[in-house]
Coordinates of N, CA and C in Angstrom, one line a residue:
X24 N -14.9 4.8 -9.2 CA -15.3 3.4 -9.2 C -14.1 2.4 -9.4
X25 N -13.2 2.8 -9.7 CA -11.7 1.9 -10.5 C -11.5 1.8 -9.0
X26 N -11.4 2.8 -7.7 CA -11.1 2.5 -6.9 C -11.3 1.4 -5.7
X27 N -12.4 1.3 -6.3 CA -13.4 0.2 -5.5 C -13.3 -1.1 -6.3
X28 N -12.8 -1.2 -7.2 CA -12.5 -2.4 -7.8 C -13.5 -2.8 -9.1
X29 N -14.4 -1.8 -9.4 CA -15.6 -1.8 -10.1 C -15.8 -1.4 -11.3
X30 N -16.2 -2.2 -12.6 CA -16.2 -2.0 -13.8 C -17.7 -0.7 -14.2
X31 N -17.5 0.5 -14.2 CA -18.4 1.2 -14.1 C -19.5 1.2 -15.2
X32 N -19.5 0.5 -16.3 CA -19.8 0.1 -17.2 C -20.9 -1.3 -17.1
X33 N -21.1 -1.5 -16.2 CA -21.8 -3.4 -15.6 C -22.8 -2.4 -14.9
X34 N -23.5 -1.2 -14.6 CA -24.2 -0.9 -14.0 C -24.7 0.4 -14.1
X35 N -26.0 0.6 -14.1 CA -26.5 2.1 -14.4 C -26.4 3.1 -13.7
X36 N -25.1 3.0 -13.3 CA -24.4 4.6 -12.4 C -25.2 5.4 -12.9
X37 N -25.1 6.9 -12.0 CA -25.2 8.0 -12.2 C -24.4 9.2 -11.4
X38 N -23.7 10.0 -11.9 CA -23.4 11.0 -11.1 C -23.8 12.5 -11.2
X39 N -24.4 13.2 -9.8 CA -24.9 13.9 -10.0 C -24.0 15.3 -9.8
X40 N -24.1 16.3 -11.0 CA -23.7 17.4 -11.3 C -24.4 18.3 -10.8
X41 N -23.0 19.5 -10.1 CA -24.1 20.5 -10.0 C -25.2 21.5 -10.9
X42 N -26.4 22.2 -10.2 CA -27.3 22.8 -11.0 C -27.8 23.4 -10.5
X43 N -28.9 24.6 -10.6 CA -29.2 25.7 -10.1 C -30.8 25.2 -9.2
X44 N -31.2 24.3 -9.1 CA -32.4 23.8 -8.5 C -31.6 23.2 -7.3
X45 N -32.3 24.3 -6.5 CA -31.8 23.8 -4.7 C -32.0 22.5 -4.2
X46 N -33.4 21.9 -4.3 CA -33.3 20.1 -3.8 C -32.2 19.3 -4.1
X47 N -31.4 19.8 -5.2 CA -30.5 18.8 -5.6 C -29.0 19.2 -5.1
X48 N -29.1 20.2 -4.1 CA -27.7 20.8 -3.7 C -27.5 19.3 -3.1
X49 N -27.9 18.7 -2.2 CA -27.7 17.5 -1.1 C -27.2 16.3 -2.0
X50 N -27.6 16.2 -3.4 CA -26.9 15.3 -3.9 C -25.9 15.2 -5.0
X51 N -25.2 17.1 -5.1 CA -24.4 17.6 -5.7 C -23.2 16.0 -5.6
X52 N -22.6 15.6 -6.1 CA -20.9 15.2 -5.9 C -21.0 13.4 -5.9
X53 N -22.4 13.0 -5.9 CA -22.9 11.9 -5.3 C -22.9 11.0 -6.4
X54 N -22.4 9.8 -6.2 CA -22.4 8.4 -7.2 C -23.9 8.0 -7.0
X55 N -25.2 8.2 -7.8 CA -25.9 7.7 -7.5 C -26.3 5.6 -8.4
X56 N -26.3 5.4 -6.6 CA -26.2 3.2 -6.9 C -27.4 2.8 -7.1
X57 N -27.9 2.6 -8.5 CA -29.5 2.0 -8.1 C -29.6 0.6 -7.8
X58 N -31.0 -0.1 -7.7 CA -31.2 -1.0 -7.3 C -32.5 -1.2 -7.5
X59 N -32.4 -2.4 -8.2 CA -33.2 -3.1 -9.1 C -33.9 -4.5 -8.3
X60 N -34.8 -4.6 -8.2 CA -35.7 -6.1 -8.3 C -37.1 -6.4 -9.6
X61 N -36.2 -7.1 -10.4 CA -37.2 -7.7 -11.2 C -36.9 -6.4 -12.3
X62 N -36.2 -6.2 -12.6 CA -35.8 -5.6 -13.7 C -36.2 -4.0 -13.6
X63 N -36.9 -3.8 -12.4 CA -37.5 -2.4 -12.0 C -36.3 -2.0 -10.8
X64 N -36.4 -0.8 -11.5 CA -35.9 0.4 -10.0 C -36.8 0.5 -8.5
X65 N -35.7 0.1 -7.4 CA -36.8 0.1 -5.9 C -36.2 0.9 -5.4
X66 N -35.5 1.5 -6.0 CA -34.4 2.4 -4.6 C -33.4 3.0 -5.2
X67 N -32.5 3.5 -4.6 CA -31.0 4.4 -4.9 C -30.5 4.9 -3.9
X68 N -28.9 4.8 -3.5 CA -28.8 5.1 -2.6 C -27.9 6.4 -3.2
X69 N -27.3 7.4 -3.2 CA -26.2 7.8 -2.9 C -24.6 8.6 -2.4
X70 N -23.7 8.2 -2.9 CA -22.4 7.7 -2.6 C -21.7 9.3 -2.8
X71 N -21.3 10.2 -1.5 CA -20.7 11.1 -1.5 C -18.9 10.7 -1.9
X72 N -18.9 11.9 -3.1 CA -17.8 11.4 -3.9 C -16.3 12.7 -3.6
X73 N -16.7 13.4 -2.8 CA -16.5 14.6 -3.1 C -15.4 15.3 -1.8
X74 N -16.2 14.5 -0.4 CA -15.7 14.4 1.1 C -16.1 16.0 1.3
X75 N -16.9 16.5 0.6 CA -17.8 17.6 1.5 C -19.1 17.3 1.7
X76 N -19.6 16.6 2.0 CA -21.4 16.0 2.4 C -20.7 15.2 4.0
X77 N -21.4 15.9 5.0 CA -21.4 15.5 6.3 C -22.0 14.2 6.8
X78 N -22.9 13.5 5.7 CA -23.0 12.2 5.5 C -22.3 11.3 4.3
X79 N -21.9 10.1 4.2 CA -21.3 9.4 3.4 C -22.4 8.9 2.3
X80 N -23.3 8.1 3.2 CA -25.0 8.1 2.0 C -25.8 9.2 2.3
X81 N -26.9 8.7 1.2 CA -27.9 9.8 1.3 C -28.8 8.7 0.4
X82 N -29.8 8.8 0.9 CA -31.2 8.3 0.3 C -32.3 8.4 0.6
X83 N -32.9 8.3 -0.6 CA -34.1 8.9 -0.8 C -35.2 8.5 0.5
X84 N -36.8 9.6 1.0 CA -37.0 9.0 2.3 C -38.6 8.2 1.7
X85 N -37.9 6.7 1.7 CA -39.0 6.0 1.2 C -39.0 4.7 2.2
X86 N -39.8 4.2 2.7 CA -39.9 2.9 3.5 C -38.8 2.0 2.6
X87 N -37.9 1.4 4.2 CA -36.8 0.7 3.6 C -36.9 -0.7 4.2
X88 N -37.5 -1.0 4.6 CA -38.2 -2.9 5.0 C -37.9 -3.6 4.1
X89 N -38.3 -3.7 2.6 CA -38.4 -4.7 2.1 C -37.2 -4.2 1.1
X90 N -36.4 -3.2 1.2 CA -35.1 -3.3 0.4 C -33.8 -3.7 0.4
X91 N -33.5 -4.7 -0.3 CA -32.4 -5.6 -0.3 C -31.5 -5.3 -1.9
X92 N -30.5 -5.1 -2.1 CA -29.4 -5.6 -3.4 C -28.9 -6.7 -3.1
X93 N -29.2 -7.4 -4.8 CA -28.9 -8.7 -5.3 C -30.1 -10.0 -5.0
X94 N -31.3 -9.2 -5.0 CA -32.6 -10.5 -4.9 C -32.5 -11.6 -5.8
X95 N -31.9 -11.4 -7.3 CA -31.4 -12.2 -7.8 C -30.6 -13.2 -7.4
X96 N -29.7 -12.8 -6.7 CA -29.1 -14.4 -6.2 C -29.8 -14.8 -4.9
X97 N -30.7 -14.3 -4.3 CA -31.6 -15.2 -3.1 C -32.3 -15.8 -4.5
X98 N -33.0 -16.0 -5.8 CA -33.3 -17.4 -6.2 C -32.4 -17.8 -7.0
X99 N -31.7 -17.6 -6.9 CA -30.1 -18.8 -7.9 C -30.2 -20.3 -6.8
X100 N -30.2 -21.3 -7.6 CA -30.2 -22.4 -7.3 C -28.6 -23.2 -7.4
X101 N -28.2 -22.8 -6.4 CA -26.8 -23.3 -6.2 C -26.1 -23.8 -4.5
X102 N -25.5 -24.6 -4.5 CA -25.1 -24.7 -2.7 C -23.9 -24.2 -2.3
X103 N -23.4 -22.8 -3.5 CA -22.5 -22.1 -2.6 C -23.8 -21.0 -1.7
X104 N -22.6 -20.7 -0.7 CA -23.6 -19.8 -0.1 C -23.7 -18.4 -0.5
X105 N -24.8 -18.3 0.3 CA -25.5 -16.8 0.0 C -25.0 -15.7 1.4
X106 N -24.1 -14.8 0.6 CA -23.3 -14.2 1.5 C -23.8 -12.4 2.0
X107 N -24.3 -12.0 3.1 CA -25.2 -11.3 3.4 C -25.1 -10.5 4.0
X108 N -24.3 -8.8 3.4 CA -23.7 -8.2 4.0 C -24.3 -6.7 4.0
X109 N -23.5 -6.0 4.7 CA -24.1 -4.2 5.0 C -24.7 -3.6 3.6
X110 N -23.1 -3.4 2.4 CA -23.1 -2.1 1.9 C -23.5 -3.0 0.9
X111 N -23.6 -1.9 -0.7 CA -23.7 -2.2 -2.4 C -22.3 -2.9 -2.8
X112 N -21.2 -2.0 -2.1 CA -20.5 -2.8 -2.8 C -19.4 -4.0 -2.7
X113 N -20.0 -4.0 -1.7 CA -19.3 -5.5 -0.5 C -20.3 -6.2 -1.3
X114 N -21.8 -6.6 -1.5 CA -22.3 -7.4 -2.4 C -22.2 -7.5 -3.8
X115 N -21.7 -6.4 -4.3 CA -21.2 -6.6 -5.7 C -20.5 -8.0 -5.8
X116 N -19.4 -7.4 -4.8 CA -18.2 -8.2 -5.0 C -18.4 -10.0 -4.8
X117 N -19.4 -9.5 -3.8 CA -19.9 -11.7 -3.4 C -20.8 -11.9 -4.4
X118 N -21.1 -11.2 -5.1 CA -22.5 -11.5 -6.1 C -23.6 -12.1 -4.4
X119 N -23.6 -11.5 -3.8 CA -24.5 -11.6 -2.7 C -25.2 -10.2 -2.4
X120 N -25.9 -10.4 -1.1 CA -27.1 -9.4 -0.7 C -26.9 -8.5 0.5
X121 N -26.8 -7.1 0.0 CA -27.1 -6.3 1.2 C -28.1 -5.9 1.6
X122 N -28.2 -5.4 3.1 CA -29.3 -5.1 3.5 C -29.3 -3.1 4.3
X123 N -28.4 -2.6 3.4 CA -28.3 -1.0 3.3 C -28.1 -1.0 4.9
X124 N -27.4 -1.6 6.1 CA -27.3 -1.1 7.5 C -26.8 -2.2 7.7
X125 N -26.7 -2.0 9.4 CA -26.4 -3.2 10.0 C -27.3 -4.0 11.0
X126 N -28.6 -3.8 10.4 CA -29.8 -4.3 11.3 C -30.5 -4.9 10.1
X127 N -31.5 -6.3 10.4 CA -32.0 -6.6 9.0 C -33.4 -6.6 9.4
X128 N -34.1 -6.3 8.8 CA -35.8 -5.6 9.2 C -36.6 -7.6 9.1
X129 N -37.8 -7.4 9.2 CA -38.6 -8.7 9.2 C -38.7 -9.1 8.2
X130 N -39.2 -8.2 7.3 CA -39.7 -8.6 5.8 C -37.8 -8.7 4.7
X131 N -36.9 -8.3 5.0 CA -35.5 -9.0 4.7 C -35.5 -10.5 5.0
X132 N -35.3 -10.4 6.5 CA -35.3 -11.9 6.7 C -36.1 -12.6 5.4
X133 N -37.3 -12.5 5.7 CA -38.0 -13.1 4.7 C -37.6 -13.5 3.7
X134 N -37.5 -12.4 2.9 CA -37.0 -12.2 1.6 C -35.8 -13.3 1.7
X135 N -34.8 -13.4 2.6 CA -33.6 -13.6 2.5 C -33.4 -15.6 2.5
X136 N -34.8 -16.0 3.5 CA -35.2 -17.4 3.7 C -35.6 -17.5 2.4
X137 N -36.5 -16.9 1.5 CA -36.9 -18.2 0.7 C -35.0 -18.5 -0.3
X138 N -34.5 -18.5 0.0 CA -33.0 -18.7 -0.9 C -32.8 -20.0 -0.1
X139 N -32.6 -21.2 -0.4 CA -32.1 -22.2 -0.4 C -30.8 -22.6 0.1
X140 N -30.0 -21.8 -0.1 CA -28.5 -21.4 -0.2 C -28.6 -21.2 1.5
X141 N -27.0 -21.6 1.9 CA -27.0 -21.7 3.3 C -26.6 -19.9 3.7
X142 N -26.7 -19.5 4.5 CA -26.4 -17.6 4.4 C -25.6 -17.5 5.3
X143 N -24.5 -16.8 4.9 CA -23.4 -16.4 5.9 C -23.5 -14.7 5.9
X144 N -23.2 -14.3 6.8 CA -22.9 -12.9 7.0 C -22.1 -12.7 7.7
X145 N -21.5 -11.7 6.5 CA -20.1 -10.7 6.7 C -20.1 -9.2 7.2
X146 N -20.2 -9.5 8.7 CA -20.2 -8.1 9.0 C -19.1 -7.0 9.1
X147 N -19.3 -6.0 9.1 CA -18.9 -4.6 8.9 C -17.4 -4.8 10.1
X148 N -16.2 -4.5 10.1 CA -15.6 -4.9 11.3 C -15.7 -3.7 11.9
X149 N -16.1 -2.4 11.7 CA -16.5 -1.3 12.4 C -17.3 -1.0 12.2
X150 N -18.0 0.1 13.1 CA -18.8 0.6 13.8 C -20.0 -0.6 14.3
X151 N -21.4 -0.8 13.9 CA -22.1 -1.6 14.5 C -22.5 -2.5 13.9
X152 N -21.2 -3.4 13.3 CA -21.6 -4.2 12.1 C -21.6 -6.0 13.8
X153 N -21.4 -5.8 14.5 CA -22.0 -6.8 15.7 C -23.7 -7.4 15.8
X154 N -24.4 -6.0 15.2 CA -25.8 -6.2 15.3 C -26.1 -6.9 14.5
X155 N -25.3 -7.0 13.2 CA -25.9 -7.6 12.4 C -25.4 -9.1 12.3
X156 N -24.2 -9.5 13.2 CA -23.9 -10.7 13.6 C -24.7 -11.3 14.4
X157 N -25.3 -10.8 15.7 CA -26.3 -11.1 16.6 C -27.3 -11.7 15.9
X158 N -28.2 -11.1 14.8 CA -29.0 -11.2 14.4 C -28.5 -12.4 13.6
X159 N -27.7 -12.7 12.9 CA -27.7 -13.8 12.2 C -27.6 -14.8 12.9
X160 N -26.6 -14.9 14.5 CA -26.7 -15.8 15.1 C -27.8 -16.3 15.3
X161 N -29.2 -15.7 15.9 CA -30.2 -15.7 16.3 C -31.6 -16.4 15.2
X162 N -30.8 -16.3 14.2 CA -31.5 -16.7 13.1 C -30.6 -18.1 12.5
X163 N -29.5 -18.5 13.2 CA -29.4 -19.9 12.8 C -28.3 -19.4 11.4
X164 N -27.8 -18.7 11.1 CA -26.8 -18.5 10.1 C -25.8 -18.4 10.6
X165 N -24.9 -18.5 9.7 CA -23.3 -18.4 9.8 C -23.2 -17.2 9.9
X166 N -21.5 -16.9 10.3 CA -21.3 -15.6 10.2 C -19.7 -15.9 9.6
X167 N -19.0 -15.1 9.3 CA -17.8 -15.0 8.9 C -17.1 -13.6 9.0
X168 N -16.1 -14.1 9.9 CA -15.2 -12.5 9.7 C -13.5 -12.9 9.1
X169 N -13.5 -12.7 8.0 CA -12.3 -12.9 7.4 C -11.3 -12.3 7.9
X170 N -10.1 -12.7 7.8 CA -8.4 -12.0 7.7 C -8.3 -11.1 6.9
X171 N -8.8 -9.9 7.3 CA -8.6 -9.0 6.1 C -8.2 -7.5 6.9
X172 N -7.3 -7.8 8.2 CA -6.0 -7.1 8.9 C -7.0 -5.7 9.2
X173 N -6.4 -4.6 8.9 CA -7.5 -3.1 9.1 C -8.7 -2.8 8.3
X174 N -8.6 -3.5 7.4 CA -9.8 -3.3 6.3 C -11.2 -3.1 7.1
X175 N -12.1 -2.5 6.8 CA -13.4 -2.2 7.6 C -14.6 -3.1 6.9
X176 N -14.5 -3.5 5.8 CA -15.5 -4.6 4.9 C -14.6 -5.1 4.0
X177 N -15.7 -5.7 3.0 CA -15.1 -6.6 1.8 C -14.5 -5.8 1.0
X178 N -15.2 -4.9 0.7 CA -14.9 -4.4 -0.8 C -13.3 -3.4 -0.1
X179 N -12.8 -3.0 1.3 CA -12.1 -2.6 1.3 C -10.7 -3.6 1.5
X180 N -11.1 -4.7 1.5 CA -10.4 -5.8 1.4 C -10.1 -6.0 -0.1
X181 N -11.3 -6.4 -0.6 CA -11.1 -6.5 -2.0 C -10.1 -5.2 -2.9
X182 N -10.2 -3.9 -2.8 CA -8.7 -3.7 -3.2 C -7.9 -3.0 -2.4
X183 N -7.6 -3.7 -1.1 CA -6.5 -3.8 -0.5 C -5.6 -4.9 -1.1
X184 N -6.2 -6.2 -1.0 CA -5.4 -7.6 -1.1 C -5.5 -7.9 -2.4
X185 N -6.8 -7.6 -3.0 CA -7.2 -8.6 -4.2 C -8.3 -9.5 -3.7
X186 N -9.3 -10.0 -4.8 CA -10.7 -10.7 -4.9 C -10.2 -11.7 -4.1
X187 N -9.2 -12.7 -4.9 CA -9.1 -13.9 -4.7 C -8.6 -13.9 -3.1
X188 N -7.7 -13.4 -2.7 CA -7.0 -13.5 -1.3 C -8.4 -12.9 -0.6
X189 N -9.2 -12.2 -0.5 CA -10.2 -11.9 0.6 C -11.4 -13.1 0.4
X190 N -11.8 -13.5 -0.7 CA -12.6 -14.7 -0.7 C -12.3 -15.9 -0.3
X191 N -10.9 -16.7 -0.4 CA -10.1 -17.4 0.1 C -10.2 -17.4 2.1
X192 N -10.5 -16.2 2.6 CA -10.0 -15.6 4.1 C -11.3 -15.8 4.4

């Protein structure tokens, strides 16, 4: 987590060890990210730590429509904006909202409208983080793609350059 710029202590990490109960081989090595609305657990994603899991996430198989990180700041009453990106930890970093992909389901939107706050979204600069520009266009939001040279998101910006120089871009 130091790597990612992340005080591991601000959040109820978990990492999963191995153990002799086979369901849990798939999440041997894994940073598991929870996620919280309303002070309850809705989800967890995760985070292969290890570079032997042939997927990078992993989560659990539960209807993912209405799951978003950072619902708390869709009701913060403020006119910076509400910055509306892929991953966990690209919104850490904005104290903004991801939407776990690069497509945002109906009931997100939703969720995402009642926030007052104007919404920009920072897509992914690889693989199919476009979809998720389309869609904001389409929906009347901003989008922003920062100066942040090969970096693939924020948070790989954020410690590439530093907080300030990628929020600044």
């Amino acid at each position: 987590l130091a790597s990612r710029q992340i005080d591991w202590k601000t959040r109820p990490f978990h990492l999963v060890a191995k153990d002799s109960h086979p369901s849990n081989e798939k999440w041997y090595g894994r940073l598991i990210i929870p996620t919280f609305k309303d002070d309850k657990l809705i989800f967890w994603q995760g985070r292969d730590l290890t570079g032997l899991h042939t997927k990078k996430y992993l989560s659990p198989p539960v209807q993912r429509d209405n799951i978003l990180t950072g619902y708390e700041h869709i009701k913060q009453y403020t006119k910076d904006p509400l910055y509306i990106v892929e991953g966990w930890f690209d919104a850490y970093h904005l104290n903004g909202v991801a939407v776990y992909g690069n497509k945002l389901t109906a009931n997100q939107t939703t969720w995402i409208n009642k926030s007052n706050r104007p919404k920009v979204v920072i897509p992914d600069r690889q693989g199919d983080g476009h979809l998720l520009a389309i869609q904001a266009l389409e929906l009347g939001w901003s989008i922003s793609t920062p100066d942040i040279g090969s970096c693939k998101d924020v948070n790989d910006a954020i410690v590439k350059y530093g907080e300030l120089y990628t929020r600044m871009s």
